[in-house]
Coordinates of C-alpha atoms and ligand atoms in Angstrom, one line a residue:
X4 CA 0.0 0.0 0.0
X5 CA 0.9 3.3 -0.7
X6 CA 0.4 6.1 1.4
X7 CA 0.5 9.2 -0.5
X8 CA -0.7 11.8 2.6
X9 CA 1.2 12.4 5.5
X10 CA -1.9 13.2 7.5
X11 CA -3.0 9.8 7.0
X12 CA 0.5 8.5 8.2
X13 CA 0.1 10.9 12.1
X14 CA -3.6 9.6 12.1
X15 CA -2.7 6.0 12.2
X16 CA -0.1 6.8 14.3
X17 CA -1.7 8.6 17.1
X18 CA -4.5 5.7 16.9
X19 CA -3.5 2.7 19.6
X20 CA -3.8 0.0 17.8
X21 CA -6.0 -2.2 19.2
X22 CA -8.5 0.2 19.3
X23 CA -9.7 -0.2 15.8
X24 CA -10.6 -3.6 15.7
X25 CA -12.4 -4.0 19.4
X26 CA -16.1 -3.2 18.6
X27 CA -16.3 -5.3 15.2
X28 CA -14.3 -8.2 16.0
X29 CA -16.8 -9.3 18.7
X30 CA -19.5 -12.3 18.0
X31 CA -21.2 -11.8 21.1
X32 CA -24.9 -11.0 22.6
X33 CA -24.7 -7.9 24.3
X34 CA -26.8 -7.5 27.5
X35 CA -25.9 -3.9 27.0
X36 CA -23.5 -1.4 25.0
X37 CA -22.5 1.6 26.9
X38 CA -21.0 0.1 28.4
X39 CA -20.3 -3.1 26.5
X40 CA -20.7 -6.6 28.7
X41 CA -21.5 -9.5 26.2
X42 CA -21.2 -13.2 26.3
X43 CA -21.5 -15.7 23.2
X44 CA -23.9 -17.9 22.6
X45 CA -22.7 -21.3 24.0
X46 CA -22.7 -23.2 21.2
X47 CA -20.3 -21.2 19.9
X48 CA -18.2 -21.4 23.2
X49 CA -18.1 -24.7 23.9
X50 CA -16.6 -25.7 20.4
X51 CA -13.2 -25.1 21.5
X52 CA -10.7 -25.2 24.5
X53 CA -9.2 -22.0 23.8
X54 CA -11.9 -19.3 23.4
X55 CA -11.0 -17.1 20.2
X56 CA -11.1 -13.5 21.1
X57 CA -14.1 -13.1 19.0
X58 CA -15.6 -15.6 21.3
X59 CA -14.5 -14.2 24.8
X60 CA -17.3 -12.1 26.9
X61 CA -16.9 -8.8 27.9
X62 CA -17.7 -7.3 31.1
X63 CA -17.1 -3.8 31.5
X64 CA -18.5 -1.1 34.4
X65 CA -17.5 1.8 32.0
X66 CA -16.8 2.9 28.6
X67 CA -13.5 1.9 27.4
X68 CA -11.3 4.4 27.9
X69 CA -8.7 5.2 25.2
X70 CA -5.4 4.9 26.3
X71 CA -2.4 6.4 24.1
X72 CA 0.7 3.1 24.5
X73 CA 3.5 5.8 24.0
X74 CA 2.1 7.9 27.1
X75 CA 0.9 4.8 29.2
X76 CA 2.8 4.7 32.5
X77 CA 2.5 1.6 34.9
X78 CA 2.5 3.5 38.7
X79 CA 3.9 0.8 41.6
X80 CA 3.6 2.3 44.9
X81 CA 2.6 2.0 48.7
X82 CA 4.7 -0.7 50.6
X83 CA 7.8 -0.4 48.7
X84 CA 11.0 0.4 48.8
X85 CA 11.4 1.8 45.5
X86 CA 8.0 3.3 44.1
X87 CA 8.1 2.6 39.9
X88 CA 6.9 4.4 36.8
X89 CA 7.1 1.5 33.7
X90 CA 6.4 2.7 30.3
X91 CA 5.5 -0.4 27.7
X92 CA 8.5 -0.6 26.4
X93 CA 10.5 -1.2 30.6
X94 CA 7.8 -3.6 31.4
X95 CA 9.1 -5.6 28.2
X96 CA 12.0 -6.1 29.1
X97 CA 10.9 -7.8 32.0
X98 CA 11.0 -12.0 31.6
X99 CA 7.9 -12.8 29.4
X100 CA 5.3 -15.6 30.5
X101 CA 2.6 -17.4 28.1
X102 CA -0.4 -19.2 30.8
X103 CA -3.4 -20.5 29.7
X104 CA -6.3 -19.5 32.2
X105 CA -9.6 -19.5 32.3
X106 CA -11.8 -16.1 33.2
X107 CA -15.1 -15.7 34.3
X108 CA -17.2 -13.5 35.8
X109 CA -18.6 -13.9 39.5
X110 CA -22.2 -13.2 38.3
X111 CA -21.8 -15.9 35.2
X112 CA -25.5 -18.1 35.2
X113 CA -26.9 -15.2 37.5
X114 CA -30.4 -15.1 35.4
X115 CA -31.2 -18.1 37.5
X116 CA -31.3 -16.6 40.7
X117 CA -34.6 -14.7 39.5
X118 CA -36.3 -18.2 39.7
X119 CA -35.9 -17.5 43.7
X120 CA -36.3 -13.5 43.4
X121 CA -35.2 -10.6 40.9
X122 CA -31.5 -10.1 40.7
X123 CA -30.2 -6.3 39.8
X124 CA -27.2 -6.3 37.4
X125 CA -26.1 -7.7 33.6
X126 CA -28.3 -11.2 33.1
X127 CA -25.7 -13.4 32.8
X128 CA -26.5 -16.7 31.2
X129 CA -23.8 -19.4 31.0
X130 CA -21.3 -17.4 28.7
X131 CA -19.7 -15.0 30.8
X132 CA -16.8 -17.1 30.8
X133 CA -13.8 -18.0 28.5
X134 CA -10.3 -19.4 28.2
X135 CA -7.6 -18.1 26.3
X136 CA -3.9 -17.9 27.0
X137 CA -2.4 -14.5 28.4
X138 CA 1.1 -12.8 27.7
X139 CA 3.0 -10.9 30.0
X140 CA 5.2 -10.6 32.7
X141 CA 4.7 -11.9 36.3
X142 CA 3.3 -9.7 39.1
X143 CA 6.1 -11.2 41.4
X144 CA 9.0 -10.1 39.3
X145 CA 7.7 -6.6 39.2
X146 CA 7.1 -6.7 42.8
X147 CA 10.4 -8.0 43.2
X148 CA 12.0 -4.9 41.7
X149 CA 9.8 -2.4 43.6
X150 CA 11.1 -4.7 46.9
X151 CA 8.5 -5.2 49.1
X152 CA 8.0 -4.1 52.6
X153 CA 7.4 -6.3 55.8
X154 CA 4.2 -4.9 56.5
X155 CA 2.8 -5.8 53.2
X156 CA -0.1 -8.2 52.9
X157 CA -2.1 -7.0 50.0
X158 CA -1.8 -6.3 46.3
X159 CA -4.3 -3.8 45.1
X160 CA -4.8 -2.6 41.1
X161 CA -6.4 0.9 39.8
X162 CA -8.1 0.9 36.5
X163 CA -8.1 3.8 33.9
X164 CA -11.5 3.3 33.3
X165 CA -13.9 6.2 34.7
X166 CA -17.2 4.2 36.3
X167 CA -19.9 6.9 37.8
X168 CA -21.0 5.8 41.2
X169 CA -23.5 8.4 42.4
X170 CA -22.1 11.3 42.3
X171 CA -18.6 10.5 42.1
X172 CA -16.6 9.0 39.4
X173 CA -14.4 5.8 40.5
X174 CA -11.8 3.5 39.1
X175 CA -12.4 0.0 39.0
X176 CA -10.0 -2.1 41.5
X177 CA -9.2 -4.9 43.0
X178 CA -6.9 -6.3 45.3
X179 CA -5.6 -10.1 46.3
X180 CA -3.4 -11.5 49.1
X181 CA 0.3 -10.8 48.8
X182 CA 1.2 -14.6 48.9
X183 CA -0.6 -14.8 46.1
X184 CA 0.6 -12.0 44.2
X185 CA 4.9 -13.4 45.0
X186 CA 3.7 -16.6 43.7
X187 CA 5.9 -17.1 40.6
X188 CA 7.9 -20.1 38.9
X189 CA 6.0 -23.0 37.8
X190 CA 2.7 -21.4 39.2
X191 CA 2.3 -17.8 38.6
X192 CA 0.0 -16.2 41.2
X193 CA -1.4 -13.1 39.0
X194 CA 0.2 -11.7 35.4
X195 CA 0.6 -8.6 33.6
X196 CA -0.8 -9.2 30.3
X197 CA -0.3 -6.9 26.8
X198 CA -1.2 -9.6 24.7
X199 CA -4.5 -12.8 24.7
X200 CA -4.4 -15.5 22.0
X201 CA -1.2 -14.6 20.5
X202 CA -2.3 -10.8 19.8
X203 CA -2.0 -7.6 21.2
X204 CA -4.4 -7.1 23.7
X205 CA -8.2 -6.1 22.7
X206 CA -9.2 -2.4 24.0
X207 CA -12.6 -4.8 25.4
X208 CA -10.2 -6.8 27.2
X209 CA -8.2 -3.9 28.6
X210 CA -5.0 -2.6 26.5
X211 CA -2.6 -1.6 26.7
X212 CA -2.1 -4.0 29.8
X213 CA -4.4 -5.8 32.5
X214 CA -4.3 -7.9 35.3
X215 CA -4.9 -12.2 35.2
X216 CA -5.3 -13.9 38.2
X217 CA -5.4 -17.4 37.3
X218 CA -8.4 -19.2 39.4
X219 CA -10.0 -16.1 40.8
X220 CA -13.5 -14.3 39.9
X221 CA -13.2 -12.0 37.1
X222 CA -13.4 -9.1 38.5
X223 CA -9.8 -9.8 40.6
X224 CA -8.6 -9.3 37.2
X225 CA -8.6 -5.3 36.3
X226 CA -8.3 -4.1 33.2
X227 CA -6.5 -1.0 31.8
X228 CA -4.0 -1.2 34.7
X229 CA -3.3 2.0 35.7
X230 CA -1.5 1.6 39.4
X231 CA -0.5 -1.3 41.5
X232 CA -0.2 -0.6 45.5
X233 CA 1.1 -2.5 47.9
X234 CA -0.9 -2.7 51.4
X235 CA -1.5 -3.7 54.9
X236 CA -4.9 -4.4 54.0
X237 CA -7.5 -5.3 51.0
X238 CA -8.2 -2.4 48.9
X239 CA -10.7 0.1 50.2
X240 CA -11.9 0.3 46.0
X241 CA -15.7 -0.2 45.6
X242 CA -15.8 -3.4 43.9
X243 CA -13.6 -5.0 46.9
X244 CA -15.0 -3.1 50.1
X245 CA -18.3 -3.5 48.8
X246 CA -18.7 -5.2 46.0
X247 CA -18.7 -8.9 44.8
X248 CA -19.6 -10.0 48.1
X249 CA -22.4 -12.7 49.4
X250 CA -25.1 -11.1 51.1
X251 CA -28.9 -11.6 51.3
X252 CA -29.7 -7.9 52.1
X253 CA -27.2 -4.6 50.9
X254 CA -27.1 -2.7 54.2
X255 CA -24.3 -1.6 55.9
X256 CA -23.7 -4.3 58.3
X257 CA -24.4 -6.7 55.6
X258 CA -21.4 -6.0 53.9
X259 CA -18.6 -5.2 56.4
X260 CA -19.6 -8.3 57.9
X261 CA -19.1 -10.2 54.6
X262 CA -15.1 -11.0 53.1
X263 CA -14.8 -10.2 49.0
X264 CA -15.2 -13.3 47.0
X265 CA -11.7 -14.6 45.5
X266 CA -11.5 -17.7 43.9
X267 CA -14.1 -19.3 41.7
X268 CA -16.6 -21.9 42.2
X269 CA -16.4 -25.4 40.1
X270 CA -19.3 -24.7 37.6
X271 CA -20.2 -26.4 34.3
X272 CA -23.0 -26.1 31.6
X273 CA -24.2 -27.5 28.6
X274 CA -23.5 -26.0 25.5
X275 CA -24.9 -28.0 22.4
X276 CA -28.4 -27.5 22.9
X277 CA -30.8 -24.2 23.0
X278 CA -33.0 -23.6 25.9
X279 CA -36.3 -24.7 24.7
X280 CA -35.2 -27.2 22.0
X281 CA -37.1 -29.6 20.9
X282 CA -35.6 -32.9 21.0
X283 CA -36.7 -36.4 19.2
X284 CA -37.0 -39.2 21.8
X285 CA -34.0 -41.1 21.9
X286 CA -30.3 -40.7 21.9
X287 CA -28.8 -37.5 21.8
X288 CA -24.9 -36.0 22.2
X289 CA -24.9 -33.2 24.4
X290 CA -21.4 -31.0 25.1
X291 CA -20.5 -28.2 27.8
X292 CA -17.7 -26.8 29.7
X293 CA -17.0 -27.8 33.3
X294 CA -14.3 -25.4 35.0
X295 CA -12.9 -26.7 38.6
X296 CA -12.6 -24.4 42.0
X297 CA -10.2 -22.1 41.3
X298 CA -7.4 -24.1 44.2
X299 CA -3.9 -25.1 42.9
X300 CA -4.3 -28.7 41.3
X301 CA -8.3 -29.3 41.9
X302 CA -9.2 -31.0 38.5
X303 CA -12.4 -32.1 37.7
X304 CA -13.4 -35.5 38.6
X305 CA -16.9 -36.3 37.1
X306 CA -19.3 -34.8 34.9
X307 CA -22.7 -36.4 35.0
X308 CA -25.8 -35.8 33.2
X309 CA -29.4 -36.9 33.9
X310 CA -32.0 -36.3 31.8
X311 CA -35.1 -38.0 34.7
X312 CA -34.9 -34.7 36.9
X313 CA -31.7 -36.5 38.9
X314 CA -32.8 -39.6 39.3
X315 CA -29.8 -41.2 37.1
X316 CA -26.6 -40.1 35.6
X317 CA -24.8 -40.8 33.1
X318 CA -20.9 -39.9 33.4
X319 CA -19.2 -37.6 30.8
X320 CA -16.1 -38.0 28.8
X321 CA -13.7 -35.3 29.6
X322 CA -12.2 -33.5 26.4
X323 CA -9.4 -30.8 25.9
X324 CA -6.2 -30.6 27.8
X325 CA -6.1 -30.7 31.5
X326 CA -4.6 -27.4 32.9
X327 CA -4.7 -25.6 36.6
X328 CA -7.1 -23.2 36.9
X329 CA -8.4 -24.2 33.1
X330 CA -11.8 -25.6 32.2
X331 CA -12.4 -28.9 30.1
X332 CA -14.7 -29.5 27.8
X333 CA -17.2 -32.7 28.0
X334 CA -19.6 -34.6 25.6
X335 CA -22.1 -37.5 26.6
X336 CA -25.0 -39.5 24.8
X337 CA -27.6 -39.8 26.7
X338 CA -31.5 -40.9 26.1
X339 CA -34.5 -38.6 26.1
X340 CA -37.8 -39.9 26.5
X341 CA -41.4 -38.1 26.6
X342 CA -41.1 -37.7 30.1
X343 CA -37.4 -35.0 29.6
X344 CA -38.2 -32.1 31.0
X345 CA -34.9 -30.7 31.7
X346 CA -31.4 -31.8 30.3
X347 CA -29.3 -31.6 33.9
X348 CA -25.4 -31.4 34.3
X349 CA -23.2 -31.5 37.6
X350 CA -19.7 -32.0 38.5
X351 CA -17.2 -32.9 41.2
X352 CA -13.3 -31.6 41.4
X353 CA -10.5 -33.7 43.5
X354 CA -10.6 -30.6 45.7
X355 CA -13.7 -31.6 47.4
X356 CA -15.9 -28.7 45.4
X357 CA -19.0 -29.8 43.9
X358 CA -22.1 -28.6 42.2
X359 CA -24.9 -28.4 44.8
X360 CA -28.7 -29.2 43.7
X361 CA -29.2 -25.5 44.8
X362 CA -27.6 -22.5 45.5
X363 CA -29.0 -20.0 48.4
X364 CA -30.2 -16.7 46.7
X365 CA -27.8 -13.8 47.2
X366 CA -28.8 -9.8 46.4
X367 CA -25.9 -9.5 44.0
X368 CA -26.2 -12.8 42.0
X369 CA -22.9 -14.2 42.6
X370 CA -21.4 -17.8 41.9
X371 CA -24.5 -19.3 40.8
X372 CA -23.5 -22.8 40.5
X373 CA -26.1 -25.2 41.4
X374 CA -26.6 -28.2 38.7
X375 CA -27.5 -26.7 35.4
X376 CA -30.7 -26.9 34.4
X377 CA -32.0 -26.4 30.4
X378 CA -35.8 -27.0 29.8
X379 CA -36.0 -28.9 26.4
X380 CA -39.2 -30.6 25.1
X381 CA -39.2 -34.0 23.6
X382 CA -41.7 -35.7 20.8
Ligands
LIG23 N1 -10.8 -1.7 34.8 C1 -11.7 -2.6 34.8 N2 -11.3 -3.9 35.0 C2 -12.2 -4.9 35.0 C3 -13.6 -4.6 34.9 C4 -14.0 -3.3 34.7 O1 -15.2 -3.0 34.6 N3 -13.0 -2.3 34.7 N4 -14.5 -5.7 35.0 C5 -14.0 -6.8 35.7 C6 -14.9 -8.0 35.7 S1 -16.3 -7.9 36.7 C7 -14.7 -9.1 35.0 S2 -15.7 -10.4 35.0 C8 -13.5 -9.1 34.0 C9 -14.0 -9.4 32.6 O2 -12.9 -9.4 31.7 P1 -13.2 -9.4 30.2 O3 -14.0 -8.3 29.9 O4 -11.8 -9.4 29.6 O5 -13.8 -10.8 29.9 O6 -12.8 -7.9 34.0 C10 -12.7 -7.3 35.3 N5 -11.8 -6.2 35.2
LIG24 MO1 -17.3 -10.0 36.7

């Protein structure tokens, strides 16, 4: 191509690159668009291990912001010895890391709760949840070079994004235990990622760089990473102090008396047929995901699907590669008859979690992972 302007030339320039591609790449359903949080439908999901970007939902508080990679500084402060500023270009020189781990939001399946009563927030089916592998440079190493203080017993992470609360405009943040931030070597506790599936970084999915914390809810994992700060205590952000906690009522004592969610919950749901599908009586192959608790080495055990309301299961074969803190996908034939209501799927993991018949109701719809249910109709 020739480019015969020099205005053209600054204009692409001056454009971060991943910005032009983020709204069209997408193949997802968005619950809303301003800002964007979409999940794919789960046929699509389930037909691979690694979700393609295309593929991977999207849950933002705010609109993205736009952030210029030349003038993008990475702020490390608090318990330090040595406070750091890191443009793009210091953080790369940093050893590089490639992990594979799976992301998903604490309010995935939370439609379900209004069975029970009406949830508030984005209705969540099953897709608010992907795997892809993540680029960057360990959280440890970083912290290493900043040298850590005694007193220090929490991480916490600033956004760039701008979320209105009330009044008041706020970052999102998060914050996770400082043993789990220094975890590096053959199990890196939490990463600082420029680039998912091999590319740069989507703006949906935070660029020019964003947190992964491998086996912890979603929202541990802040995008557009503005600051890191090293504390004595959990961060006093919004969506930690209050925030993605369980709690049957949203009063005051409700929430200081409950701790922020970390890790996940083992979950798993069935991808290859639509809610509502009308099925012919007799054999049929269904497929899902099943993801275990987000604890060092729980893998999934069993997958097992009934198609009498529980009365009997039939076990699942377990497909794609076994990873920590990575799903698997599953498949199983199993026969409808006339009297299939509901397809059903639940799962164990060798860390003792399991998928109860219910889950107690909470006001923000949070781990929701009580066997999955999908009406079908049979002839
Ligand atoms: N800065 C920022 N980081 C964020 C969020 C956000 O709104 N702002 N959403 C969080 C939540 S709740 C989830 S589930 C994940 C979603 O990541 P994804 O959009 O890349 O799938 O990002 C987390 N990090
Ligand atoms: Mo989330």
């Amino acid at each position: 191509m020739i480019l015969t302007s020099g205005v053209v030339l600054t204009g692409l320039a001056q454009r971060p690159a991943a910005a032009q591609t983020s709204a069209a790449d997408k193949d997802l359903i968005f619950r809303t668009t301003e800002p964007r949080n979409g999940e794919p439908e789960l046929a699509k999901l389930v037909q691979g291990w690694i979700t393609p970007n295309k593929h991977f939902f999207v849950r933002s508080h705010a609109p993205n912001p736009e952030i210029d990679p030349a003038e993008f500084r990475l702020h490390v402060d608090g318990f330090v010895r040595r406070p750091l500023t890191l443009r793009l270009d210091e953080l790369a020189q940093f050893k590089q890391h490639t992990i594979t781990a799976t992301l998903t939001c604490a309010g995935n399946r939370r439609i379900e709760f209004n069975q029970e009563a009406p949830v508030g927030g984005v209705q969540w089916e099953a897709g608010a949840i992907g795997n892809a592998t993540w680029t960057g440079v360990a959280l440890a190493d970083v912290l290493q070079q900043a040298g850590i203080q005694e007193a220090a017993r929490h991480v916490c992470f600033e956004g760039l994004d701008q979320i209105q609360k009330g009044e008041s405009t706020i970052p999102f943040g998060a914050s996770i235990p400082i043993d789990k931030a220094l975890l590096s070597g053959r199990e890196i506790g939490a990463l600082l990622v420029t680039k998912m599936n091999g590319v740069t970084l989507p703006v949906d999915h935070g660029f020019p760089l964003r947190m992964v914390v491998p086996g912890y809810i979603g929202a541990r994992s802040v995008k557009w990473l503005g600051k890191i700060t090293v504390s004595d205590r959990p961060s006093k952000n919004h969506y930690v102090a209050t925030a993605y906690k369980i709690v049957k009522q949203t009063e005051a004592l409700d929430w200081a008396e409950a701790g922020p969610i970390y890790r996940f919950l083992i979950n798993a749901a069935i991808g290859s047929v639509d809610e509502g599908a009308t099925l012919t009586a007799g054999p049929v192959e269904l497929s899902g995901y099943v993801l275990p608790t987000g604890i060092a080495g729980a893998k999934v055990e069993r997958v097992m699907v009934s198609t009498d309301a529980g009365q009997s299961w039939t076990a699942a074969e377990l497909t794609g590669e076994t990873q920590d803190y990575c799903w698997r996908l599953w498949k199983a034939k199993v026969q409808v008859t006339s009297q299939t209501e509901q397809l059903i799927v639940r799962a164990q993991d060798s860390s003792g979690g399991f998928m109860p018949a219910r889950v107690p109701w909470n006001a923000k719809g949070y781990l929701q992972n009580s066997w999955f249910r999908l009406p079908v109709q049979v002839q």
